[in-house]
Amino acid sequence: MTQDEMKKAAGWAALDYVTPDTIVGVGTGSTVNHFIDALGSVKDQIKGAVSSSEASTTRLEQLGIRIFDLNEVSELAVYVDGADEIDGSMAMIKGGGAALTREKIVAAVADRFICIVDGTKTVDILGSFPLPVEVIPMARAYVARELTRLGGKPVYREGVVTDNGNHILDVHGLQITEPRALEARINAIVGVVTNGLFAERGADVLLIGTPEGVIRKP
Ligand code: 5RP
């Protein structure tokens, strides 16, 4: 089974958590693209979606799924998104696709975060995947120095501008044993928009695509 087939299995399994006649929160990435395809198969049974990126919006619209502005929506039953790494406490590193800020905002509104991954994304300790940090462009060098003081090695993701017009620093070399504390610490650096640790608001349900089938946690 290929990695993409594992992603597809997890993406389609997330359909079980979508309630008819609701607006669905939709993340970003190659795993979520499979979920969007699955959502297209039930598009007449849902009201529409709140999207976390321009890329997901385009794919949703191509399937005829109505997009709602988050400001028009007071509640979302579920938010479905992928992750770059997820640990045993359901804390995640996200932002490989540079959509972390909008993802974190939509996830904050949702009652339940359904995380969909392939079997390569589960880890004991977060940090092998470089931690993305979205920064206001003029603060990039300052934030990089502060992240170095925290023990990381920030690398500017050249050529990438987020949907919010900002830059990304990918922080290498972290062993993240206290994800909540580090999430708060990095967010407190002036010039940081948000960081890719999703620990304060982690996942509620994890669906892992594996060659043996989809594993569901809890
Ligand atoms: C985008 C994300 C994605 O969820 C994460 O990068 C996983 O992507 P993929 O499903 O393509 O492996 O956080 O900002």
PDB file of C-alpha atoms and ligand atoms in Angstrom:
ATOM      1  CA  MET A   1       0.000   0.000   0.000  1.00  0.00           C
ATOM      2  CA  THR A   2       1.410   3.430  -0.916  1.00  0.00           C
ATOM      3  CA  GLN A   3       1.517   6.392   1.443  1.00  0.00           C
ATOM      4  CA  ASP A   4      -1.120   8.105  -0.675  1.00  0.00           C
ATOM      5  CA  GLU A   5      -3.415   5.064  -0.427  1.00  0.00           C
ATOM      6  CA  MET A   6      -3.068   5.241   3.388  1.00  0.00           C
ATOM      7  CA  LYS A   7      -3.948   8.951   3.271  1.00  0.00           C
ATOM      8  CA  LYS A   8      -6.963   8.173   1.107  1.00  0.00           C
ATOM      9  CA  ALA A   9      -8.211   5.506   3.522  1.00  0.00           C
ATOM     10  CA  ALA A  10      -7.971   7.951   6.466  1.00  0.00           C
ATOM     11  CA  GLY A  11      -9.604  10.762   4.453  1.00  0.00           C
ATOM     12  CA  TRP A  12     -12.617   8.685   3.466  1.00  0.00           C
ATOM     13  CA  ALA A  13     -12.975   7.266   7.003  1.00  0.00           C
ATOM     14  CA  ALA A  14     -13.492  10.809   8.302  1.00  0.00           C
ATOM     15  CA  LEU A  15     -16.823  10.917   6.484  1.00  0.00           C
ATOM     16  CA  ASP A  16     -18.240   8.862   9.404  1.00  0.00           C
ATOM     17  CA  TYR A  17     -17.850  11.947  11.631  1.00  0.00           C
ATOM     18  CA  VAL A  18     -19.729  14.356   9.344  1.00  0.00           C
ATOM     19  CA  THR A  19     -23.268  15.054  10.518  1.00  0.00           C
ATOM     20  CA  PRO A  20     -25.964  15.736   7.891  1.00  0.00           C
ATOM     21  CA  ASP A  21     -27.187  19.332   7.504  1.00  0.00           C
ATOM     22  CA  THR A  22     -24.115  20.907   9.127  1.00  0.00           C
ATOM     23  CA  ILE A  23     -21.222  23.106   8.017  1.00  0.00           C
ATOM     24  CA  VAL A  24     -17.920  21.204   8.052  1.00  0.00           C
ATOM     25  CA  GLY A  25     -14.514  22.655   8.951  1.00  0.00           C
ATOM     26  CA  VAL A  26     -11.951  21.608   6.338  1.00  0.00           C
ATOM     27  CA  GLY A  27      -8.153  21.639   6.689  1.00  0.00           C
ATOM     28  CA  THR A  28      -5.409  21.641   4.073  1.00  0.00           C
ATOM     29  CA  GLY A  29      -3.029  19.169   2.468  1.00  0.00           C
ATOM     30  CA  SER A  30      -2.820  15.992   0.438  1.00  0.00           C
ATOM     31  CA  THR A  31      -4.656  13.883   3.056  1.00  0.00           C
ATOM     32  CA  VAL A  32      -7.421  16.465   3.337  1.00  0.00           C
ATOM     33  CA  ASN A  33      -7.726  16.500  -0.450  1.00  0.00           C
ATOM     34  CA  HIS A  34      -8.991  12.909  -0.177  1.00  0.00           C
ATOM     35  CA  PHE A  35     -11.429  13.998   2.527  1.00  0.00           C
ATOM     36  CA  ILE A  36     -12.665  16.794   0.251  1.00  0.00           C
ATOM     37  CA  ASP A  37     -13.266  14.245  -2.501  1.00  0.00           C
ATOM     38  CA  ALA A  38     -15.227  12.146   0.014  1.00  0.00           C
ATOM     39  CA  LEU A  39     -17.205  15.215   1.083  1.00  0.00           C
ATOM     40  CA  GLY A  40     -18.110  15.776  -2.570  1.00  0.00           C
ATOM     41  CA  SER A  41     -19.923  12.437  -2.533  1.00  0.00           C
ATOM     42  CA  VAL A  42     -22.294  13.712   0.190  1.00  0.00           C
ATOM     43  CA  LYS A  43     -22.412  17.364  -0.840  1.00  0.00           C
ATOM     44  CA  ASP A  44     -26.231  17.385  -1.041  1.00  0.00           C
ATOM     45  CA  GLN A  45     -26.438  16.229   2.594  1.00  0.00           C
ATOM     46  CA  ILE A  46     -24.331  19.060   4.105  1.00  0.00           C
ATOM     47  CA  LYS A  47     -24.826  22.819   4.198  1.00  0.00           C
ATOM     48  CA  GLY A  48     -21.255  23.529   3.125  1.00  0.00           C
ATOM     49  CA  ALA A  49     -17.773  24.089   4.478  1.00  0.00           C
ATOM     50  CA  VAL A  50     -15.487  26.566   6.199  1.00  0.00           C
ATOM     51  CA  SER A  51     -12.083  26.282   4.569  1.00  0.00           C
ATOM     52  CA  SER A  52      -8.609  26.806   6.047  1.00  0.00           C
ATOM     53  CA  SER A  53      -6.827  27.797   2.821  1.00  0.00           C
ATOM     54  CA  GLU A  54      -7.241  29.142  -0.700  1.00  0.00           C
ATOM     55  CA  ALA A  55      -6.140  25.723  -2.026  1.00  0.00           C
ATOM     56  CA  SER A  56      -8.869  23.836  -0.146  1.00  0.00           C
ATOM     57  CA  THR A  57     -11.441  26.476  -1.089  1.00  0.00           C
ATOM     58  CA  THR A  58     -10.678  25.981  -4.782  1.00  0.00           C
ATOM     59  CA  ARG A  59     -11.015  22.183  -4.495  1.00  0.00           C
ATOM     60  CA  LEU A  60     -14.253  22.433  -2.489  1.00  0.00           C
ATOM     61  CA  GLU A  61     -15.771  24.900  -4.971  1.00  0.00           C
ATOM     62  CA  GLN A  62     -14.794  22.692  -7.916  1.00  0.00           C
ATOM     63  CA  LEU A  63     -16.916  19.953  -6.336  1.00  0.00           C
ATOM     64  CA  GLY A  64     -19.856  22.322  -5.888  1.00  0.00           C
ATOM     65  CA  ILE A  65     -19.545  22.619  -2.095  1.00  0.00           C
ATOM     66  CA  ARG A  66     -20.656  25.998  -0.737  1.00  0.00           C
ATOM     67  CA  ILE A  67     -18.000  27.954   1.188  1.00  0.00           C
ATOM     68  CA  PHE A  68     -18.983  29.898   4.316  1.00  0.00           C
ATOM     69  CA  ASP A  69     -16.947  32.744   5.823  1.00  0.00           C
ATOM     70  CA  LEU A  70     -16.000  31.766   9.382  1.00  0.00           C
ATOM     71  CA  ASN A  71     -17.418  35.095  10.576  1.00  0.00           C
ATOM     72  CA  GLU A  72     -20.895  33.986   9.430  1.00  0.00           C
ATOM     73  CA  VAL A  73     -20.674  30.749  11.434  1.00  0.00           C
ATOM     74  CA  SER A  74     -21.085  30.477  15.202  1.00  0.00           C
ATOM     75  CA  GLU A  75     -20.477  26.747  15.513  1.00  0.00           C
ATOM     76  CA  LEU A  76     -18.819  23.870  13.689  1.00  0.00           C
ATOM     77  CA  ALA A  77     -19.442  20.286  14.804  1.00  0.00           C
ATOM     78  CA  VAL A  78     -16.233  18.969  13.285  1.00  0.00           C
ATOM     79  CA  TYR A  79     -12.945  20.136  11.822  1.00  0.00           C
ATOM     80  CA  VAL A  80     -11.081  17.568   9.707  1.00  0.00           C
ATOM     81  CA  ASP A  81      -7.382  18.073   9.017  1.00  0.00           C
ATOM     82  CA  GLY A  82      -4.084  16.266   8.570  1.00  0.00           C
ATOM     83  CA  ALA A  83      -0.846  16.616  10.529  1.00  0.00           C
ATOM     84  CA  ASP A  84       2.882  16.405   9.941  1.00  0.00           C
ATOM     85  CA  GLU A  85       3.403  14.617  13.279  1.00  0.00           C
ATOM     86  CA  ILE A  86       1.081  13.543  16.092  1.00  0.00           C
ATOM     87  CA  ASP A  87       2.114  12.180  19.506  1.00  0.00           C
ATOM     88  CA  GLY A  88       0.370   9.950  22.041  1.00  0.00           C
ATOM     89  CA  SER A  89      -1.294  12.921  23.770  1.00  0.00           C
ATOM     90  CA  MET A  90      -2.883  13.978  20.439  1.00  0.00           C
ATOM     91  CA  ALA A  91      -0.620  17.045  20.207  1.00  0.00           C
ATOM     92  CA  MET A  92       0.466  17.775  16.650  1.00  0.00           C
ATOM     93  CA  ILE A  93       2.957  19.594  14.481  1.00  0.00           C
ATOM     94  CA  LYS A  94       1.160  21.154  11.523  1.00  0.00           C
ATOM     95  CA  GLY A  95       1.972  23.726   8.866  1.00  0.00           C
ATOM     96  CA  GLY A  96       3.925  21.719   6.313  1.00  0.00           C
ATOM     97  CA  GLY A  97       1.551  23.280   3.785  1.00  0.00           C
ATOM     98  CA  ALA A  98       1.934  26.768   5.329  1.00  0.00           C
ATOM     99  CA  ALA A  99      -1.762  26.990   6.264  1.00  0.00           C
ATOM    100  CA  LEU A 100      -1.235  26.711  10.041  1.00  0.00           C
ATOM    101  CA  THR A 101      -2.771  30.014  11.149  1.00  0.00           C
ATOM    102  CA  ARG A 102      -6.102  29.602   9.393  1.00  0.00           C
ATOM    103  CA  GLU A 103      -6.099  25.930  10.397  1.00  0.00           C
ATOM    104  CA  LYS A 104      -5.675  26.864  14.054  1.00  0.00           C
ATOM    105  CA  ILE A 105      -8.453  29.445  13.842  1.00  0.00           C
ATOM    106  CA  VAL A 106     -10.991  27.063  12.284  1.00  0.00           C
ATOM    107  CA  ALA A 107      -9.957  24.294  14.700  1.00  0.00           C
ATOM    108  CA  ALA A 108     -10.573  26.655  17.642  1.00  0.00           C
ATOM    109  CA  VAL A 109     -14.212  27.094  16.632  1.00  0.00           C
ATOM    110  CA  ALA A 110     -14.941  23.400  16.094  1.00  0.00           C
ATOM    111  CA  ASP A 111     -16.384  21.086  18.743  1.00  0.00           C
ATOM    112  CA  ARG A 112     -14.250  18.145  17.563  1.00  0.00           C
ATOM    113  CA  PHE A 113     -10.931  17.949  15.718  1.00  0.00           C
ATOM    114  CA  ILE A 114     -10.717  14.821  13.570  1.00  0.00           C
ATOM    115  CA  CYS A 115      -7.079  14.248  12.610  1.00  0.00           C
ATOM    116  CA  ILE A 116      -6.424  12.136   9.508  1.00  0.00           C
ATOM    117  CA  VAL A 117      -2.932  10.771   8.853  1.00  0.00           C
ATOM    118  CA  ASP A 118      -1.078   7.943   7.216  1.00  0.00           C
ATOM    119  CA  GLY A 119       0.875   5.532   9.401  1.00  0.00           C
ATOM    120  CA  THR A 120       4.182   7.450   9.025  1.00  0.00           C
ATOM    121  CA  LYS A 121       2.973  10.470  11.019  1.00  0.00           C
ATOM    122  CA  THR A 122       2.666   9.032  14.538  1.00  0.00           C
ATOM    123  CA  VAL A 123       5.645   9.722  16.849  1.00  0.00           C
ATOM    124  CA  ASP A 124       6.629   9.355  20.499  1.00  0.00           C
ATOM    125  CA  ILE A 125       8.191  12.829  20.710  1.00  0.00           C
ATOM    126  CA  LEU A 126       7.363  15.738  18.391  1.00  0.00           C
ATOM    127  CA  GLY A 127      10.167  17.585  16.626  1.00  0.00           C
ATOM    128  CA  SER A 128      11.762  15.443  13.925  1.00  0.00           C
ATOM    129  CA  PHE A 129       9.533  17.348  11.498  1.00  0.00           C
ATOM    130  CA  PRO A 130      10.731  20.991  11.563  1.00  0.00           C
ATOM    131  CA  LEU A 131       8.249  23.175  13.455  1.00  0.00           C
ATOM    132  CA  PRO A 132       6.688  25.823  11.145  1.00  0.00           C
ATOM    133  CA  VAL A 133       6.291  29.322  12.583  1.00  0.00           C
ATOM    134  CA  GLU A 134       4.344  31.991  10.652  1.00  0.00           C
ATOM    135  CA  VAL A 135       5.907  35.432  11.113  1.00  0.00           C
ATOM    136  CA  ILE A 136       5.179  39.008  10.089  1.00  0.00           C
ATOM    137  CA  PRO A 137       7.772  39.604   7.316  1.00  0.00           C
ATOM    138  CA  MET A 138       9.570  42.561   8.986  1.00  0.00           C
ATOM    139  CA  ALA A 139      10.037  40.509  12.184  1.00  0.00           C
ATOM    140  CA  ARG A 140      11.573  37.462  10.489  1.00  0.00           C
ATOM    141  CA  ALA A 141      15.209  37.980  11.530  1.00  0.00           C
ATOM    142  CA  TYR A 142      14.288  39.002  15.089  1.00  0.00           C
ATOM    143  CA  VAL A 143      12.011  35.982  15.550  1.00  0.00           C
ATOM    144  CA  ALA A 144      14.721  33.717  14.120  1.00  0.00           C
ATOM    145  CA  ARG A 145      17.182  34.990  16.758  1.00  0.00           C
ATOM    146  CA  GLU A 146      14.638  34.359  19.530  1.00  0.00           C
ATOM    147  CA  LEU A 147      13.952  30.834  18.255  1.00  0.00           C
ATOM    148  CA  THR A 148      17.698  30.153  18.246  1.00  0.00           C
ATOM    149  CA  ARG A 149      17.810  31.257  21.915  1.00  0.00           C
ATOM    150  CA  LEU A 150      15.157  28.576  22.575  1.00  0.00           C
ATOM    151  CA  GLY A 151      17.506  25.934  21.165  1.00  0.00           C
ATOM    152  CA  GLY A 152      16.099  25.585  17.650  1.00  0.00           C
ATOM    153  CA  LYS A 153      17.633  26.110  14.220  1.00  0.00           C
ATOM    154  CA  PRO A 154      15.187  28.262  12.224  1.00  0.00           C
ATOM    155  CA  VAL A 155      15.312  28.101   8.437  1.00  0.00           C
ATOM    156  CA  TYR A 156      13.465  30.635   6.261  1.00  0.00           C
ATOM    157  CA  ARG A 157      11.108  28.811   3.848  1.00  0.00           C
ATOM    158  CA  GLU A 158      12.218  30.800   0.811  1.00  0.00           C
ATOM    159  CA  GLY A 159       9.688  31.711  -1.838  1.00  0.00           C
ATOM    160  CA  VAL A 160       6.665  30.898   0.351  1.00  0.00           C
ATOM    161  CA  VAL A 161       4.125  33.592   1.234  1.00  0.00           C
ATOM    162  CA  THR A 162       1.183  32.420   3.324  1.00  0.00           C
ATOM    163  CA  ASP A 163      -2.468  33.136   2.460  1.00  0.00           C
ATOM    164  CA  ASN A 164      -2.150  35.905   5.076  1.00  0.00           C
ATOM    165  CA  GLY A 165       0.849  37.529   3.343  1.00  0.00           C
ATOM    166  CA  ASN A 166       3.397  36.341   5.908  1.00  0.00           C
ATOM    167  CA  HIS A 167       6.598  34.264   5.952  1.00  0.00           C
ATOM    168  CA  ILE A 168       7.406  30.830   7.428  1.00  0.00           C
ATOM    169  CA  LEU A 169      10.397  29.834   9.557  1.00  0.00           C
ATOM    170  CA  ASP A 170      10.884  26.058   9.900  1.00  0.00           C
ATOM    171  CA  VAL A 171      12.551  25.275  13.223  1.00  0.00           C
ATOM    172  CA  HIS A 172      14.845  22.238  13.131  1.00  0.00           C
ATOM    173  CA  GLY A 173      16.485  20.394  15.993  1.00  0.00           C
ATOM    174  CA  LEU A 174      13.722  20.554  18.619  1.00  0.00           C
ATOM    175  CA  GLN A 175      12.816  17.655  20.914  1.00  0.00           C
ATOM    176  CA  ILE A 176       9.385  18.751  22.070  1.00  0.00           C
ATOM    177  CA  THR A 177       8.665  17.045  25.372  1.00  0.00           C
ATOM    178  CA  GLU A 178       6.308  19.811  26.610  1.00  0.00           C
ATOM    179  CA  PRO A 179       4.313  20.853  23.558  1.00  0.00           C
ATOM    180  CA  ARG A 180       1.800  23.072  25.398  1.00  0.00           C
ATOM    181  CA  ALA A 181       4.505  25.101  27.110  1.00  0.00           C
ATOM    182  CA  LEU A 182       6.523  25.520  23.904  1.00  0.00           C
ATOM    183  CA  GLU A 183       3.413  26.488  21.923  1.00  0.00           C
ATOM    184  CA  ALA A 184       2.692  29.291  24.384  1.00  0.00           C
ATOM    185  CA  ARG A 185       6.361  30.346  24.619  1.00  0.00           C
ATOM    186  CA  ILE A 186       6.783  30.724  20.850  1.00  0.00           C
ATOM    187  CA  ASN A 187       3.452  32.501  20.431  1.00  0.00           C
ATOM    188  CA  ALA A 188       4.647  35.072  22.981  1.00  0.00           C
ATOM    189  CA  ILE A 189       7.531  36.222  20.710  1.00  0.00           C
ATOM    190  CA  VAL A 190       6.627  39.562  19.155  1.00  0.00           C
ATOM    191  CA  GLY A 191       6.164  39.169  15.407  1.00  0.00           C
ATOM    192  CA  VAL A 192       4.978  35.543  15.570  1.00  0.00           C
ATOM    193  CA  VAL A 193       1.513  35.129  14.083  1.00  0.00           C
ATOM    194  CA  THR A 194       1.223  31.529  15.238  1.00  0.00           C
ATOM    195  CA  ASN A 195       3.254  28.350  15.409  1.00  0.00           C
ATOM    196  CA  GLY A 196       2.509  24.875  14.148  1.00  0.00           C
ATOM    197  CA  LEU A 197       2.195  23.222  17.551  1.00  0.00           C
ATOM    198  CA  PHE A 198      -1.423  22.204  18.063  1.00  0.00           C
ATOM    199  CA  ALA A 199      -1.217  21.099  21.704  1.00  0.00           C
ATOM    200  CA  GLU A 200      -3.486  23.460  23.615  1.00  0.00           C
ATOM    201  CA  ARG A 201      -6.141  22.452  21.121  1.00  0.00           C
ATOM    202  CA  GLY A 202      -5.064  18.975  20.049  1.00  0.00           C
ATOM    203  CA  ALA A 203      -7.004  16.333  18.148  1.00  0.00           C
ATOM    204  CA  ASP A 204     -10.059  14.644  19.658  1.00  0.00           C
ATOM    205  CA  VAL A 205     -10.132  11.716  17.244  1.00  0.00           C
ATOM    206  CA  LEU A 206      -7.224  10.240  15.291  1.00  0.00           C
ATOM    207  CA  LEU A 207      -7.718   8.177  12.133  1.00  0.00           C
ATOM    208  CA  ILE A 208      -4.544   6.436  10.937  1.00  0.00           C
ATOM    209  CA  GLY A 209      -4.479   4.871   7.489  1.00  0.00           C
ATOM    210  CA  THR A 210      -2.381   1.679   7.543  1.00  0.00           C
ATOM    211  CA  PRO A 211      -2.013  -1.369   5.274  1.00  0.00           C
ATOM    212  CA  GLU A 212      -4.063  -3.285   7.886  1.00  0.00           C
ATOM    213  CA  GLY A 213      -6.940  -0.792   7.718  1.00  0.00           C
ATOM    214  CA  VAL A 214      -7.841   2.471   9.445  1.00  0.00           C
ATOM    215  CA  ILE A 215      -6.951   2.611  13.144  1.00  0.00           C
ATOM    216  CA  ARG A 216      -9.238   4.869  15.210  1.00  0.00           C
ATOM    217  CA  LYS A 217      -8.187   6.541  18.490  1.00  0.00           C
ATOM    218  CA  PRO A 218      -9.554   6.769  21.110  1.00  0.00           C
TER     219      PRO A 218
HETATM  220  C1  5RP B   1      -0.892  22.143   6.147  1.00  0.00           C
HETATM  221  C2  5RP B   1      -0.900  21.086   7.196  1.00  0.00           C
HETATM  222  C3  5RP B   1      -1.153  19.676   6.746  1.00  0.00           C
HETATM  223  O1  5RP B   1      -2.214  19.165   7.464  1.00  0.00           O
HETATM  224  C4  5RP B   1       0.070  18.855   6.998  1.00  0.00           C
HETATM  225  O2  5RP B   1       1.188  19.479   6.378  1.00  0.00           O
HETATM  226  C5  5RP B   1      -0.092  17.432   6.461  1.00  0.00           C
HETATM  227  O3  5RP B   1      -0.099  17.458   5.079  1.00  0.00           O
HETATM  228  P1  5RP B   1      -0.308  16.172   4.190  1.00  0.00           P
HETATM  229  O4  5RP B   1      -1.689  15.683   4.443  1.00  0.00           O
HETATM  230  O5  5RP B   1      -0.119  16.683   2.764  1.00  0.00           O
HETATM  231  O6  5RP B   1       0.739  15.157   4.566  1.00  0.00           O
HETATM  232  O7  5RP B   1      -0.723  21.313   8.353  1.00  0.00           O
HETATM  233  O8  5RP B   1      -0.540  23.381   6.681  1.00  0.00           O
END
